[in-house]
């Protein structure tokens, strides 16, 4: 089929993309998956490179946190605005802008000759990531509307979302060990070039939606609120929960977000239409994404520390040790979203996934020691955890964006990433604090000999794993209560066609509305 003919088919299909030829839709999934991989990789790949970057640019341990914080503040604070801009000016345009900007910011950070330039590059990465991530997910949402195809597509996307962090650990280790820490940033340039070429070639242009407006009061409130919360959690992780700065930031952030909700209930064109979260399917999925991000943080951070500091694995060997978990995430995500969820719905699968992940973390917590066998205990634990995470990510991402309507697809997708970002920030602050307290208590009891120091480190990881397991187990119960029974059918959410306007999709008669 010629390019004009394909474009014509896409335009007749409207914003759903459901009328495009099937092979073209799967190529679109490839572009979207690559864009998502760029964002997910950045969460862990730079952490591996950070010690080398610190030595090269000679910045202090105190300044080091800003390489991470600059990204998270810009990304977390601007996500909802990025999602609404995607709805306003078009997903294709915003995806390309985000990809180009993210690649350019990565190149700036990779070429940095000073700490200031590196931080500026990371902040720009976060800002363009906030444009890129919602556009990628909303493109997938409106491209795959057939339930069977949608399940398979979101299974693949969920696998990337769940496994990207572990892939980042492996890739970061390889690049840092054999090339340079700078290539942990330069790699995004290569990925961006490929993704932009695919987006230009494959994605149709959509006309601007005249019903979408930018709610500027809401935008100011939510950006300020999210920045305050994310920065407050960062301060809690590096200082303490009782520090005046932490308390002031978290309280002001919560107040600003509460005012934002009140504003959104009253304005004519809200930045975040409340109908998106008041659907129990979507609301439960957002809750699952945020809660799982809190509990899952521990396995990447503390198991990486355990591999490298306790078992003396190299960065590359540490990354390879995570590969079985990546395989389990991919298998479970594609199976659950593409095969199981169309039959049973998300309610039994998401809590089950959380319980499986909690079980895997419990095995780690119960068996971890100074010389724990990888094959006997760690491998079964990461396989079980990966299978659980695959169930959660595959099902929750599909459910969170189901039936939002084309005009709200961007902001609904942004809310997915916002929950991941805030949940991850809470997990970072909470589990770091708990682990540090456990380490100090152990040393107080056992002294400061080299053996005691090693034992204290392992004890802190064990406590973090137990807490993560408890969070995931509790989250399973919460999600089982919030999510409704049944499958995702047109009765629960309309297909994303031009006729399915948001006000029609979420009426007060919707049986799944809270």
XYZ file of C-alpha atoms in Angstrom:
514
model
C 0.000 0.000 0.000
C 1.379 3.407 -0.916
C 2.085 6.093 1.681
C -0.819 8.363 0.610
C -3.181 5.416 0.698
C -2.032 4.440 4.165
C -2.447 8.013 5.374
C -5.934 8.090 3.952
C -6.838 4.908 5.743
C -5.489 6.334 8.985
C -7.454 9.531 8.610
C -10.681 7.615 7.926
C -10.006 5.597 11.041
C -10.010 8.778 13.054
C -7.958 9.057 16.177
C -8.320 5.444 17.119
C -5.931 4.239 14.573
C -7.926 1.079 14.482
C -8.381 1.265 10.733
C -4.689 1.345 9.884
C -3.277 -1.813 8.401
C -2.256 -4.273 11.173
C 1.434 -4.462 10.230
C 1.668 -0.664 10.454
C 0.169 -0.680 13.951
C 2.828 -3.114 15.185
C 5.571 -0.925 13.744
C 4.012 1.984 15.667
C 4.295 -0.173 18.798
C 8.012 -0.508 18.046
C 8.443 3.279 17.895
C 6.421 3.822 21.074
C 8.278 1.042 22.872
C 11.633 2.558 21.937
C 10.512 5.968 23.218
C 9.346 4.433 26.497
C 12.604 2.495 26.818
C 14.566 5.751 26.617
C 12.671 7.188 29.577
C 12.787 3.992 31.662
C 16.475 3.337 30.970
C 17.358 6.784 32.232
C 16.037 5.946 35.692
C 18.839 3.431 36.336
C 21.514 3.742 33.661
C 22.725 7.120 34.956
C 22.914 5.794 38.537
C 25.470 3.215 37.381
C 27.492 5.952 35.682
C 27.279 8.426 38.564
C 30.437 7.404 40.502
C 32.538 7.641 37.317
C 30.976 10.997 36.415
C 31.693 12.278 39.912
C 35.379 11.365 39.612
C 35.640 12.896 36.121
C 33.944 16.193 36.952
C 35.120 16.393 40.595
C 31.835 17.256 42.306
C 31.018 16.486 45.927
C 28.777 13.814 47.431
C 26.391 16.574 48.486
C 26.115 17.850 44.916
C 25.767 14.324 43.494
C 22.069 14.069 44.361
C 21.299 16.935 41.963
C 22.212 14.802 38.963
C 19.219 12.630 39.890
C 17.032 15.317 41.459
C 17.234 17.733 38.500
C 15.765 15.060 36.251
C 13.058 13.914 38.656
C 11.879 17.455 39.464
C 11.479 18.443 35.815
C 9.986 15.101 34.790
C 7.560 14.722 37.688
C 6.500 18.356 37.755
C 5.742 18.744 34.047
C 4.098 15.402 33.227
C 0.458 16.487 33.399
C 1.183 19.604 31.353
C 3.028 17.445 28.829
C 0.050 15.123 28.624
C -2.374 17.954 27.982
C -0.067 19.487 25.372
C -0.137 16.123 23.620
C -3.940 16.324 23.508
C -3.813 19.961 22.390
C -1.198 20.026 19.615
C -1.137 16.353 18.633
C 0.535 13.180 19.813
C 2.768 12.808 16.746
C 4.140 16.328 16.992
C 4.711 16.124 20.755
C 6.343 12.705 20.476
C 8.820 13.974 17.878
C 9.537 17.153 19.869
C 10.091 15.078 22.991
C 12.393 12.622 21.226
C 14.514 15.341 19.598
C 14.732 17.346 22.818
C 15.529 14.302 24.951
C 18.297 13.264 22.553
C 19.768 16.783 22.448
C 19.653 17.098 26.256
C 21.370 13.709 26.570
C 24.110 14.845 24.201
C 24.588 18.002 26.296
C 24.868 15.985 29.494
C 27.226 13.451 27.924
C 29.541 16.194 26.678
C 29.493 18.078 29.998
C 32.844 19.412 31.184
C 31.448 20.765 34.458
C 28.937 19.763 37.100
C 26.633 22.670 36.196
C 26.350 21.609 32.553
C 25.620 18.015 33.580
C 22.805 19.148 35.887
C 21.348 21.432 33.196
C 21.414 18.544 30.727
C 19.664 16.274 33.219
C 17.001 18.897 33.931
C 16.330 19.298 30.212
C 16.147 15.511 29.873
C 13.418 15.510 32.514
C 11.490 18.329 30.843
C 11.514 16.694 27.409
C 10.823 13.316 29.007
C 7.643 14.849 30.428
C 6.582 15.663 26.852
C 7.751 12.338 25.454
C 6.304 9.791 27.903
C 2.601 10.815 27.759
C 2.729 11.218 23.973
C 4.166 7.705 23.601
C 1.587 6.007 25.804
C -1.365 7.978 24.397
C -0.232 7.062 20.859
C -0.442 3.420 21.859
C -3.835 4.000 23.504
C -5.483 5.412 20.385
C -3.689 3.091 17.947
C -4.826 -0.199 19.506
C -8.560 -0.258 20.262
C -9.388 -3.858 19.353
C -9.375 -5.693 22.750
C -7.274 -8.629 21.542
C -4.645 -6.486 19.820
C -4.700 -3.959 22.639
C -3.944 -6.661 25.186
C -0.915 -7.869 23.233
C 0.355 -4.329 22.630
C 0.054 -3.296 26.259
C 1.652 -6.554 27.316
C 4.743 -5.592 25.325
C 4.616 -2.004 26.614
C 4.208 -3.222 30.196
C 7.182 -5.542 29.755
C 9.303 -2.580 28.655
C 8.063 -0.472 31.581
C 8.807 -3.232 34.068
C 12.069 -4.560 32.644
C 13.599 -1.268 31.456
C 15.119 -0.525 34.853
C 16.962 -3.846 34.945
C 18.071 -3.416 31.329
C 19.410 -0.001 32.310
C 21.527 -1.591 35.045
C 23.060 -4.034 32.564
C 23.553 -1.505 29.768
C 24.932 1.085 32.193
C 27.411 -1.438 33.534
C 28.588 -2.446 30.059
C 28.921 1.133 28.782
C 30.648 2.407 31.922
C 33.048 -0.528 32.146
C 34.035 -0.800 28.481
C 33.486 2.721 27.078
C 32.799 5.701 29.339
C 30.143 7.023 31.698
C 29.344 9.577 28.985
C 27.952 6.821 26.768
C 25.227 6.205 29.352
C 23.873 9.546 28.105
C 25.017 9.348 24.476
C 23.103 6.094 23.982
C 19.879 8.116 24.107
C 21.003 10.049 21.025
C 21.242 6.814 19.040
C 17.842 5.611 20.277
C 16.262 9.016 19.581
C 17.474 9.089 15.965
C 15.937 5.666 15.293
C 12.681 6.557 17.064
C 12.298 9.930 15.303
C 12.831 8.291 11.921
C 10.123 5.740 12.749
C 7.720 8.371 14.091
C 8.071 10.576 10.997
C 7.556 7.605 8.703
C 4.760 5.763 10.521
C 2.624 8.081 12.631
C -0.265 9.936 10.967
C -0.884 13.612 11.661
C -3.983 14.384 13.677
C -5.881 17.680 13.484
C -5.853 19.885 16.551
C -8.804 19.159 18.849
C -10.761 22.442 19.233
C -12.318 21.246 22.500
C -8.986 21.005 24.328
C -7.743 24.060 26.244
C -4.862 24.611 28.666
C -6.038 25.244 32.208
C -3.298 27.634 33.307
C -4.344 28.070 36.984
C -4.510 24.284 37.304
C -1.177 23.935 35.510
C 0.593 26.306 37.906
C -0.914 24.546 40.931
C -0.087 21.003 39.823
C 3.444 21.821 38.633
C 4.233 23.628 41.896
C 2.582 20.863 43.943
C 4.353 17.979 42.210
C 7.734 19.735 42.294
C 7.289 20.390 46.033
C 6.332 16.759 46.730
C 9.135 15.248 44.629
C 11.721 17.669 46.032
C 10.448 17.062 49.555
C 10.814 13.315 49.112
C 14.318 13.837 47.729
C 15.198 15.874 50.815
C 13.745 13.142 53.027
C 15.982 10.582 51.318
C 19.173 12.637 51.732
C 18.454 14.412 55.039
C 15.551 13.193 57.157
C 11.771 13.135 57.321
C 11.868 15.519 60.274
C 14.058 18.149 58.592
C 12.245 21.519 58.391
C 12.807 21.723 54.633
C 11.297 18.268 54.118
C 8.208 19.032 56.195
C 7.659 22.442 54.568
C 7.983 21.061 51.056
C 5.729 18.042 51.609
C 3.017 20.027 53.410
C 2.999 22.793 50.807
C 2.949 20.200 48.006
C -0.041 18.368 49.460
C -1.906 21.660 49.993
C -1.226 22.807 46.429
C -2.397 19.472 45.005
C -5.559 19.613 47.132
C -6.317 23.095 45.797
C -5.613 21.771 42.285
C -8.317 19.107 42.692
C -10.818 21.754 43.850
C -9.976 23.942 40.858
C -10.297 21.036 38.416
C -13.810 20.293 39.670
C -14.914 23.829 38.753
C -13.140 24.992 35.592
C -14.629 24.515 32.129
C -11.492 22.965 30.579
C -9.611 21.178 33.380
C -6.023 20.060 32.981
C -7.034 16.747 34.597
C -10.729 15.957 34.030
C -11.847 14.160 37.189
C -13.869 11.703 35.097
C -10.552 10.054 34.228
C -9.787 8.992 37.800
C -13.353 8.476 39.042
C -13.757 5.358 36.940
C -12.974 2.420 39.248
C -11.115 0.479 36.575
C -8.784 3.381 35.817
C -8.605 4.685 39.381
C -7.675 1.244 40.674
C -5.026 0.887 37.970
C -3.462 4.263 38.839
C -3.401 3.188 42.475
C -1.743 -0.108 41.534
C 0.938 1.657 39.483
C 1.794 4.104 42.272
C 1.777 1.537 45.085
C 3.821 -1.014 43.148
C 6.400 1.686 42.330
C 6.847 2.251 46.079
C 7.373 -1.423 46.850
C 9.402 -2.356 43.793
C 12.061 0.296 44.264
C 13.879 -1.864 46.808
C 14.713 -4.762 44.541
C 16.636 -2.663 42.017
C 18.485 -0.440 44.486
C 19.309 -2.789 47.342
C 19.893 -5.929 45.286
C 22.330 -3.942 43.124
C 24.163 -2.868 46.299
C 24.173 -6.471 47.510
C 25.581 -7.833 44.245
C 28.355 -5.250 43.982
C 29.287 -4.502 47.592
C 28.637 -7.839 49.310
C 29.131 -10.453 46.583
C 31.751 -8.284 44.760
C 30.052 -8.609 41.359
C 31.234 -6.266 38.610
C 28.658 -3.820 37.191
C 28.268 -6.054 34.130
C 27.835 -9.226 36.194
C 25.305 -7.405 38.388
C 23.299 -6.466 35.314
C 23.431 -10.036 34.012
C 22.115 -11.269 37.361
C 18.937 -9.278 36.720
C 18.328 -10.764 33.256
C 16.175 -13.710 34.495
C 13.880 -11.196 36.157
C 13.657 -9.268 32.890
C 12.643 -12.465 31.089
C 10.003 -13.212 33.742
C 8.579 -9.671 33.468
C 8.343 -9.901 29.683
C 6.695 -13.342 29.743
C 4.186 -12.471 32.465
C 3.310 -9.050 31.046
C 2.600 -10.274 27.521
C 0.677 -13.318 28.758
C -1.438 -11.465 31.301
C -2.420 -8.455 29.202
C -2.834 -10.320 25.912
C -4.380 -13.615 27.048
C -5.576 -13.616 30.661
C -7.033 -10.135 31.198
C -9.520 -10.256 28.288
C -10.975 -13.360 29.971
C -10.971 -12.470 33.681
C -10.392 -8.706 33.877
C -7.782 -6.851 35.949
C -9.198 -7.434 39.425
C -7.806 -10.939 40.070
C -4.570 -10.411 38.132
C -3.191 -7.155 39.572
C -3.490 -8.247 43.251
C -2.103 -11.677 42.345
C 0.910 -10.027 40.700
C 1.548 -7.935 43.798
C 1.359 -11.025 46.021
C 3.797 -12.917 43.786
C 6.242 -9.998 43.876
C 5.832 -9.805 47.666
C 6.590 -13.528 47.840
C 9.787 -13.094 45.832
C 10.949 -10.252 48.062
C 10.109 -12.328 51.139
C 12.383 -15.122 49.890
C 15.197 -12.594 49.503
C 14.572 -11.162 52.949
C 14.502 -14.602 54.570
C 17.594 -16.042 52.862
C 19.940 -13.124 52.213
C 23.317 -13.408 53.941
C 26.978 -12.626 53.398
C 27.368 -15.522 50.945
C 23.896 -16.418 49.680
C 23.891 -18.689 46.627
C 22.571 -16.981 43.512
C 21.268 -20.179 41.911
C 19.703 -21.630 45.069
C 17.902 -18.589 46.462
C 18.362 -15.329 44.557
C 17.411 -16.699 41.124
C 14.074 -18.210 42.271
C 13.290 -14.997 44.154
C 13.918 -12.674 41.193
C 11.983 -14.979 38.847
C 8.970 -14.920 41.178
C 9.238 -11.166 41.654
C 9.568 -10.614 37.904
C 6.497 -12.724 37.181
C 4.511 -10.690 39.697
C 5.684 -7.359 38.326
C 4.854 -8.475 34.794
C 1.274 -9.214 35.849
C 0.935 -5.805 37.507
C 2.510 -3.699 34.757
C 0.884 -5.484 31.828
C -2.616 -5.296 33.299
C -2.417 -1.916 35.049
C -1.051 0.032 32.077
C -3.751 -1.394 29.815
C -6.506 -0.636 32.334
C -5.277 2.850 33.259
C -5.705 4.187 29.725
C -8.739 2.185 28.615
C -11.681 4.099 27.178
C -10.422 7.608 27.949
C -11.387 9.030 24.547
C -8.950 10.645 22.130
C -9.230 14.121 23.691
C -8.082 12.838 27.102
C -5.592 10.151 26.042
C -2.537 12.349 26.654
C -3.398 13.517 30.144
C -4.576 10.020 31.149
C -1.217 8.661 29.994
C 0.602 11.423 31.870
C -1.167 10.372 35.055
C 0.315 6.882 34.655
C 3.838 8.332 34.558
C 3.061 10.755 37.393
C 2.026 7.876 39.633
C 5.187 5.970 38.734
C 7.368 9.003 39.435
C 5.774 9.943 42.758
C 5.588 6.305 43.858
C 9.257 5.792 43.014
C 10.197 8.964 44.903
C 8.262 7.803 47.964
C 9.945 4.409 47.736
C 13.379 6.021 47.460
C 12.865 8.219 50.510
C 11.031 5.667 52.648
C 13.226 2.620 52.012
C 16.487 4.577 52.165
C 15.454 5.955 55.548
C 14.414 2.542 56.857
C 17.598 0.879 55.579
C 19.819 3.587 57.088
C 18.063 3.242 60.449
C 18.436 -0.555 60.361
C 22.150 -0.248 59.541
C 22.753 2.194 62.406
C 20.879 -0.028 64.894
C 22.878 -3.090 63.830
C 26.208 -1.284 64.269
C 25.128 0.014 67.658
C 24.599 -3.568 68.797
C 27.461 -5.355 66.982
C 30.223 -2.751 66.852
C 32.144 -1.426 63.849
C 34.462 -4.275 62.887
C 34.780 -5.099 59.142
C 32.583 -8.173 59.656
C 29.997 -6.110 61.525
C 29.981 -3.485 58.767
C 29.339 -6.156 56.144
C 26.643 -7.726 58.295
C 25.033 -4.347 58.910
C 24.788 -3.694 55.177
C 23.108 -7.048 54.537
C 20.784 -6.493 57.504
C 19.716 -3.122 56.068
C 18.884 -4.783 52.722
C 16.911 -7.512 54.481
C 14.828 -4.982 56.387
C 14.180 -3.035 53.157
C 13.039 -6.218 51.402
C 10.661 -7.107 54.249
C 9.149 -3.615 54.147
C 8.828 -3.754 50.344
C 7.114 -7.142 50.604
C 4.706 -5.767 53.207
C 3.904 -2.739 51.026
C 3.144 -4.954 48.030
C 1.021 -7.358 50.094
C -0.980 -4.478 51.543
C -1.307 -2.935 48.085
C -2.751 -6.216 46.791
C -5.555 -5.956 49.339
C -6.238 -2.290 48.544
C -6.370 -2.910 44.793
C -8.621 -5.952 45.229
C -11.095 -3.715 47.086
C -10.923 -0.764 44.665
C -10.907 -2.542 41.303
C -14.332 -3.725 40.112
C -15.037 -7.205 38.843
C -15.488 -7.858 35.146
C -13.569 -7.381 31.942
C -12.749 -4.215 30.006
C -15.675 -4.008 27.614
C -17.227 -1.044 25.803
C -19.674 -0.823 28.720
C -16.786 0.061 31.025
C -14.994 2.358 28.596
C -15.789 3.395 25.076
C -13.396 2.793 22.232
C -11.275 5.775 21.450
C -13.134 6.877 18.360
C -13.990 10.439 17.388
C -17.576 9.802 18.440
C -16.538 8.737 21.921
C -16.239 12.179 23.445
C -15.093 12.278 27.069
C -18.389 13.577 28.441
C -20.185 10.688 26.780
C -17.597 8.139 27.861
C -17.899 8.945 31.564
C -21.473 9.808 32.385
C -22.998 9.664 35.826
C -24.735 6.469 34.754
C -21.391 4.696 34.331
C -21.702 1.643 36.598
C -17.957 1.664 37.273
C -17.811 5.265 38.490
C -17.050 5.768 42.150
